[in-house]
XYZ file of C-alpha atoms in Angstrom:
357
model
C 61.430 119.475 62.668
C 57.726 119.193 61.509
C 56.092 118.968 64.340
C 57.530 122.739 65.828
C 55.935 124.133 62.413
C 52.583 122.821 62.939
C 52.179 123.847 66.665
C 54.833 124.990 69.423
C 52.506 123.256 71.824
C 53.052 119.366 71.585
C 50.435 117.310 70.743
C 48.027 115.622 73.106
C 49.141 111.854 72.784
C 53.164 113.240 73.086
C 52.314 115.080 76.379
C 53.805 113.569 79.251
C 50.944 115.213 81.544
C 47.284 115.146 79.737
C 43.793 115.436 81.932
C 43.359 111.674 81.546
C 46.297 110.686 83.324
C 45.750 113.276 86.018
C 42.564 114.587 86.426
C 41.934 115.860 89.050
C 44.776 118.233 88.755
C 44.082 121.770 87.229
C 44.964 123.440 83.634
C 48.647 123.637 83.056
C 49.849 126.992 84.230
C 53.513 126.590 82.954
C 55.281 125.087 79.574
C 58.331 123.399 79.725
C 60.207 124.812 76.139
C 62.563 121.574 74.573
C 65.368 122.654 72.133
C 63.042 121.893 69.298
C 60.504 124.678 70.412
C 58.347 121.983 71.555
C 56.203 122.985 75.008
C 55.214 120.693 77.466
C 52.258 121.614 79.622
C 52.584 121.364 82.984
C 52.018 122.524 86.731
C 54.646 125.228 88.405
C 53.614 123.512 91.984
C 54.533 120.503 90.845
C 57.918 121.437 89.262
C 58.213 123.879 91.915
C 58.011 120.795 95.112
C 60.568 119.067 92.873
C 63.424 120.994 92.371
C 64.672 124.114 94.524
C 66.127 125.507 91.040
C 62.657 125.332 89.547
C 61.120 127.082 92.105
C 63.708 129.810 91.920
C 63.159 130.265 88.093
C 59.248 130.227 88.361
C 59.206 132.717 91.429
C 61.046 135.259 89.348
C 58.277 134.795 86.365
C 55.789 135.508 88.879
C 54.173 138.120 87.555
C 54.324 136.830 83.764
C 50.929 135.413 82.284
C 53.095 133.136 80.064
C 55.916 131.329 82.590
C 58.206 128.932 80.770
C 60.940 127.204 81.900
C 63.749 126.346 78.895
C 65.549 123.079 78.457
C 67.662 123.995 75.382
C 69.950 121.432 73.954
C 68.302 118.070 75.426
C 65.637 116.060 72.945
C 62.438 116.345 73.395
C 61.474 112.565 74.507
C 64.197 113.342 77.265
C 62.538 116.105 78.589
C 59.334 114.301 78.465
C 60.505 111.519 80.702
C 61.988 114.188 82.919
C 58.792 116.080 83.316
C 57.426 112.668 83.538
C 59.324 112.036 86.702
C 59.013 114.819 88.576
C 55.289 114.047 88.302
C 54.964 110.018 89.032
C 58.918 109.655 90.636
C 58.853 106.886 88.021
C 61.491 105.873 84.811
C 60.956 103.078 82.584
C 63.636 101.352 81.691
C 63.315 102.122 78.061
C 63.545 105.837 79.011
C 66.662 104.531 80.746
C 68.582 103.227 78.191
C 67.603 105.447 76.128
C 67.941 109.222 77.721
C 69.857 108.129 80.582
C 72.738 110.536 79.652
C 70.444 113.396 79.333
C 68.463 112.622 82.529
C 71.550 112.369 84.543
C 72.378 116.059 83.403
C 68.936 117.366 83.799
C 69.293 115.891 87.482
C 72.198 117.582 88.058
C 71.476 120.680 86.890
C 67.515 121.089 88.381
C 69.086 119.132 91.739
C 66.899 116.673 91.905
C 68.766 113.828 94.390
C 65.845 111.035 93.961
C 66.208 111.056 89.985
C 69.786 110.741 89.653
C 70.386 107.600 92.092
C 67.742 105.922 89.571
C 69.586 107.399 86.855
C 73.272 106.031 88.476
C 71.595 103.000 89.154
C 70.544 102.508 85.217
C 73.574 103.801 83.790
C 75.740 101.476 85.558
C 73.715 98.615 83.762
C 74.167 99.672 80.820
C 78.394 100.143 80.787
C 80.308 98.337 78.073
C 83.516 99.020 77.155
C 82.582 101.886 74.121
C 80.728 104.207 76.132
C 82.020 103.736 79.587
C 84.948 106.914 78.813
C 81.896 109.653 77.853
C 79.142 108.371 81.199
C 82.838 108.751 83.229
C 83.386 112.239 81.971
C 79.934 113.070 82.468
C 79.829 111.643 85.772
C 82.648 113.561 87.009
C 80.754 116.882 85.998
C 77.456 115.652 87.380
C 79.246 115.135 90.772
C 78.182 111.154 90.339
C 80.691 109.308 92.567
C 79.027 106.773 92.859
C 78.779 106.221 89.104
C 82.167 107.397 88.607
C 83.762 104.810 90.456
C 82.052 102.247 88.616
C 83.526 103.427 85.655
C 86.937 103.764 86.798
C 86.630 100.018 87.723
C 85.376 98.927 84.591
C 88.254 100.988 82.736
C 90.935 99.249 85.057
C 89.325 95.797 84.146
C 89.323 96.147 80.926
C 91.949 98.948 79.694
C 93.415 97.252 76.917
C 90.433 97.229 75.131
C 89.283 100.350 76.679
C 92.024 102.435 75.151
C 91.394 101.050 71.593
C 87.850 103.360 71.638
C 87.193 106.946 70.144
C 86.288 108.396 73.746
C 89.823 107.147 75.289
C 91.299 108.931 72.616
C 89.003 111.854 72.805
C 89.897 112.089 76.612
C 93.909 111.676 75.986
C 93.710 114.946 73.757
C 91.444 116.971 75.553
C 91.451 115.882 79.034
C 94.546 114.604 80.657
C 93.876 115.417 84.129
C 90.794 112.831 83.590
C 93.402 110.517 82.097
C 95.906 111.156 84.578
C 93.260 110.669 87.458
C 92.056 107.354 85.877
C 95.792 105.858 85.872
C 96.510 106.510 89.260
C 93.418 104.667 90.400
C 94.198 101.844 88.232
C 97.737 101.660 90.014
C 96.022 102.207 93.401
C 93.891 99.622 92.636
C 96.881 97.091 91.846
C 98.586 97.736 94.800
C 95.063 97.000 96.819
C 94.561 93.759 95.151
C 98.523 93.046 95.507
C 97.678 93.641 99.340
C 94.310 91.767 99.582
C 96.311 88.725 98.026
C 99.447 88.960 100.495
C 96.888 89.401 103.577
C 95.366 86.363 102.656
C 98.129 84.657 102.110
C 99.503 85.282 105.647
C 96.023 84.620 106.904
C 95.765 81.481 105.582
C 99.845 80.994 107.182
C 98.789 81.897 110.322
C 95.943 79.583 110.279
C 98.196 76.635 108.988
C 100.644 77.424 111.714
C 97.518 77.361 114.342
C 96.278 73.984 113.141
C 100.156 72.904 113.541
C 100.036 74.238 116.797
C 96.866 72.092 118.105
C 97.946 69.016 116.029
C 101.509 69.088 118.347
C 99.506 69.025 121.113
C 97.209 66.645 119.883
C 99.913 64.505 118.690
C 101.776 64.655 122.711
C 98.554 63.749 124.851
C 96.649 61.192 122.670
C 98.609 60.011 120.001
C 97.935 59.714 116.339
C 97.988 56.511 114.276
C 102.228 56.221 114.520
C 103.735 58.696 116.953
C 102.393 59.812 120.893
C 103.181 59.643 123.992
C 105.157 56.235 125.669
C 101.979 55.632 128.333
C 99.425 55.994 125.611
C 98.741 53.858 122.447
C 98.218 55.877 119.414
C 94.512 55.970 117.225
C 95.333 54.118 114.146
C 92.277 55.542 112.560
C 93.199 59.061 111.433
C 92.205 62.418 113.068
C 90.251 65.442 111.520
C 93.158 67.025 110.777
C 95.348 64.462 109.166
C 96.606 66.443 106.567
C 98.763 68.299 109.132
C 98.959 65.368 111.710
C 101.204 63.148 109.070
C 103.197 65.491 108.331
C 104.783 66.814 111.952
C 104.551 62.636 112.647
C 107.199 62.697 109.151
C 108.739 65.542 110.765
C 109.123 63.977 114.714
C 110.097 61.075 113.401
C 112.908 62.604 111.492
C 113.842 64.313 114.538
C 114.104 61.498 116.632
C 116.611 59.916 114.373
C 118.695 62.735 112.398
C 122.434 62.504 112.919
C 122.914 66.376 111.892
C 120.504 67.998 114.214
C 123.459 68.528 117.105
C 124.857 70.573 114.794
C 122.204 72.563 113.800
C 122.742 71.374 109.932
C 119.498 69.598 108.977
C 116.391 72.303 107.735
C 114.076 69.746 108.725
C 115.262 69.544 112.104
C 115.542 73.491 112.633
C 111.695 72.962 111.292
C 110.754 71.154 114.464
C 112.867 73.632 116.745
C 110.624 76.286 115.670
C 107.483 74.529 116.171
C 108.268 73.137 119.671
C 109.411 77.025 120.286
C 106.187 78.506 119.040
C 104.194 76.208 120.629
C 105.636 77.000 123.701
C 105.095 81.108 123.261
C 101.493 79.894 122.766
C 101.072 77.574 125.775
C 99.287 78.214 128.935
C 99.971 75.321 130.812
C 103.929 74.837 130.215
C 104.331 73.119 134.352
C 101.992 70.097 132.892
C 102.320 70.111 129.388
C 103.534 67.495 127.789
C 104.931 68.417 124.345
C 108.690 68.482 124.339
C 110.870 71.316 125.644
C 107.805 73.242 126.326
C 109.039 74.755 130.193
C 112.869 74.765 128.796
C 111.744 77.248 126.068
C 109.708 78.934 128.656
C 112.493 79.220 130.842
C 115.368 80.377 127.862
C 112.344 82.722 126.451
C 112.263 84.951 130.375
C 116.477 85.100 129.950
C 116.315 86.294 126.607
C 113.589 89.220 127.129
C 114.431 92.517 125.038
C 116.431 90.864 122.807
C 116.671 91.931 119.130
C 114.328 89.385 117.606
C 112.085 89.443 120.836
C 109.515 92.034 119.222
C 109.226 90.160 115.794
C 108.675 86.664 117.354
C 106.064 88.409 119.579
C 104.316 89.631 117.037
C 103.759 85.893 115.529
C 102.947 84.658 118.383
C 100.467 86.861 118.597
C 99.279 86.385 114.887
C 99.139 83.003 115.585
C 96.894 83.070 118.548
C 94.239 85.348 116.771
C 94.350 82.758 114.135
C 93.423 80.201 116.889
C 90.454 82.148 118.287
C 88.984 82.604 114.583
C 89.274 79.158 113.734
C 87.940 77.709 116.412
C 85.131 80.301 115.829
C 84.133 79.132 112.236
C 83.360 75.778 111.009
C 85.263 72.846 111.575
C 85.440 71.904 107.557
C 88.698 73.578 105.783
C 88.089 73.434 102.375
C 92.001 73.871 101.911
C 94.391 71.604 104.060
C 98.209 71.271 103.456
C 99.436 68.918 101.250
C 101.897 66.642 102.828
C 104.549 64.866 100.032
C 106.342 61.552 101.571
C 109.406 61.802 99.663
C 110.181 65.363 101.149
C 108.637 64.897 104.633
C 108.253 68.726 104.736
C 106.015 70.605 107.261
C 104.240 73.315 104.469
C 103.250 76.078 107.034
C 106.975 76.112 108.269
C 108.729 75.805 105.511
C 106.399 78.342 104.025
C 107.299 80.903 106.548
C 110.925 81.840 107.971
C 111.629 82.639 111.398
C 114.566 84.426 112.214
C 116.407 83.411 115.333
């Protein structure tokens, strides 16, 4: 350390705080002491508007002609920046990636809120995979959560690799609460993501099984291109939503002419029963309507109120409807639609989801 044998008092172009960055402030009154021995000049009002814990630790040198305020076991350029900030509330981003660790710590300990969200903020740009187990660590004893999480979720991302470094290993043998705390968020985090997935799934089902919904109707009042009503000629050119249009005209068409339907044997047929029954839990207009069955389902749905699969088929229906008000709240454009296959002549959001009757 040459420079604490030549002076204890750093040298003018090494000072963070000099009279020709700030002059019209007056002669330091305080030295902040590094590790090294090193002071740094500078101005108790200053460090005392800054930090609460400052303030404390000058007020009880009050009476001293020589106040100092120690920062053992940090370097010397990290204090600098430090002192730096409490003076311009400004970090380069050199002093970032550089000190980052050791600002976060001197944040935490002086309690100074402004300088560790900048330092959280840096830190988390500078993750990879080797260092990500020590800023965790000290994260959790800087009270960072902010920074902690972003760790965590980093570690869960990549753990395989992760676990390979010196600071995993370090952590394993002297920390396993740590370890055991960052496993259980990795498994909480699974079973979110295994949730987000299924709730999109049955989002996207209930949406499919809307679209089904208005496409029946569609397909019973105006036609489309080979099946509608007797008094009306169908469109031969092919609706907005002829993904799903084809497919119930595949599926009504089968219906019309299956031989195994009376006895309830044909899937495809028990399909179509559960649309036309659906669509008529969603109707408003059953005494007009004009799809199939619509007031007969009505009718069979009043005698069979409190029954044992009542609740569960209520609750689709009313699945179903929110899906209805949504989509007709967002844009008309899907950019997924249900893929129909001729040689099956399958309905996809029916025979994606069972209904129990």
């Amino acid at each position: 350390m040459p420079d604490a044998k030549i002076s204890p008092t750093v040298s003018l172009h090494r000072c963070p705080i000099t009279s020709t960055t700030f002059p019209e402030l007056p002669l330091p009154d305080v030295h902040v002491v590094t590790s090294a021995g090193l002071r740094i000049p500078a101005h108790s009002a200053v460090l005392a508007g800054a930090s609460h814990v400052l303030e404390s630790l000058l007020d009880q040198q009050r009476e001293s002609s020589d106040r100092v305020v120690s920062v053992p076991g940090v370097p010397f350029e990290a204090v600098s920046a430090f002192v730096r900030f409490l003076y311009t509330a400004r970090c380069s981003e050199e002093e970032m990636e550089k000190y980052g660790i050791h600002l976060l710590a001197l944040s935490h300990v002086f309690l100074i809120p402004q300088l560790k969200q900048k330092v959280t903020k840096g830190l988390a740009k500078t993750l990879i995979k080797e260092n990500v187990v020590d800023v965790l660590e000290l994260a959790k004893l800087c009270d960072a959560p902010d920074l902690s999480l972003i760790c965590m979720k980093l570690i869960a991302r990549h753990f395989k690799s992760v676990e390979k470094t010196e600071g995993w290993k370090i952590l394993q043998d002297h920390d396993p609460w740590l370890e055991l705390e960052v496993l259980q968020f990795m498994d909480e985090n699974a079973l979110r993501r295994k949730r987000t997935r299924r709730l999109r799934r049955e989002g996207s089902l209930y949406l499919q099984l809307s679209e089904a919904m208005e496409c029946l109707e569609h397909i019973c009042t105006e036609g489309c291109t080979s099946v509608g009503p007797l008094d009306v000629e169908p469109s031969k050119t092919p609706c907005s939503k002829f993904a799903t249009c084809q497919g119930l005209q595949m599926l009504i068409r089968h219906f019309a002419s299956c031989k195994k339907r009376v006895n309830g044997g044909c899937s495809r047929c028990k399909r179509m029963w559960q649309i036309l029954h659906l669509h008529s839990s969603i109707c408003d207009h059953s005494d007009h309507c004009r799809v199939p069955l619509c007031s007969q389902f009505k009718q069979k749905e009043e005698l069979k109120k409190g029954g044992s699969d009542s609740e569960m088929w209520q609750q689709l229906v009313r699945k179903v409807v929110v899906a209805k008000a949504v989509s007709s709240l967002t844009p008309k454009s899907r950019s997924t639609q249900m893929k129909m296959s001729d040689d099956t002549m399958d309905v996809q959001p029916i025979k994606c989801y069972r209904i129990s009757r």
